[in-house]
């Protein structure tokens, strides 16, 4: 006798096979997902965070970025102060042009002020040599901005007379696009100000 229906046992067997396959596949995916979550969590706890001095947790990537920023910031400040203050009659134009790439209008205004006061004319007239001896900078982050304080020791050679001076300057650092070769660190000095200048007594 013919029937329009297939063998019910065959259908039930196929359904059971499909259900078991889906269940096993789901269990395998769940186990793999749980293992990945635990592995990621352990790796994150072991290597993705650092402890700040006040006990707070800091992402290690952020710590690395800040460390890299400080290295570049100090290099930028040293480069600027070298260009701006290490000058003589032959190199001052070239050095000052390079220094102006590293700062904003506050640096340019200081340059124009020195020029109006005849600083660079005296450099040419008397063949003075102004040489930077040391550059020491401190960097502080305040309200999402970076403030610096730099102490520069330089000497002015007047031929038979050599005088040494200490200059203290302050300002801020602004992150900008890198511009090779003019501004390789991608930083810009703003609010630049010469706080004090004093003659260092001779050791002799």
CSV table of N, CA and C in Angstrom, one decimal, residues 6 9 37 44 58 69 110 139 163 177-178 187 194 204:
chain,number,residue,atom,x,y,z
A,6,UNK,N,6.7,10.1,3.8
A,6,UNK,CA,8.0,9.3,3.9
A,6,UNK,C,8.0,8.5,5.2
A,9,UNK,N,10.3,7.2,10.7
A,9,UNK,CA,11.6,6.9,11.4
A,9,UNK,C,12.8,7.6,10.8
A,37,UNK,N,37.7,34.9,26.1
A,37,UNK,CA,37.5,36.0,27.0
A,37,UNK,C,38.4,35.9,28.2
A,44,UNK,N,45.3,41.1,29.6
A,44,UNK,CA,45.0,42.5,29.9
A,44,UNK,C,45.5,42.9,31.3
A,58,UNK,N,46.6,52.7,35.2
A,58,UNK,CA,46.7,53.5,33.9
A,58,UNK,C,46.9,52.4,32.8
A,69,UNK,N,56.1,60.8,24.5
A,69,UNK,CA,55.8,62.2,24.3
A,69,UNK,C,56.9,63.0,25.1
A,110,UNK,N,59.1,87.6,20.4
A,110,UNK,CA,60.4,87.8,21.1
A,110,UNK,C,61.5,88.1,20.2
A,139,UNK,N,59.0,69.4,32.7
A,139,UNK,CA,57.7,69.3,32.0
A,139,UNK,C,56.6,68.9,33.0
A,163,UNK,N,81.7,85.9,29.2
A,163,UNK,CA,80.7,86.0,30.3
A,163,UNK,C,79.7,84.9,30.2
A,177,UNK,N,50.9,68.7,13.7
A,177,UNK,CA,51.3,67.7,12.7
A,177,UNK,C,52.9,67.8,12.5
A,178,UNK,N,53.5,66.7,12.3
A,178,UNK,CA,54.9,66.7,12.1
A,178,UNK,C,55.2,67.3,10.7
A,187,UNK,N,55.6,69.2,17.6
A,187,UNK,CA,55.2,70.0,18.8
A,187,UNK,C,55.4,71.5,18.4
A,194,UNK,N,60.6,84.7,28.5
A,194,UNK,CA,61.9,84.7,29.2
A,194,UNK,C,61.7,85.3,30.6
A,204,UNK,N,86.7,81.9,38.6
A,204,UNK,CA,88.1,82.2,38.9
A,204,UNK,C,88.2,83.1,40.0
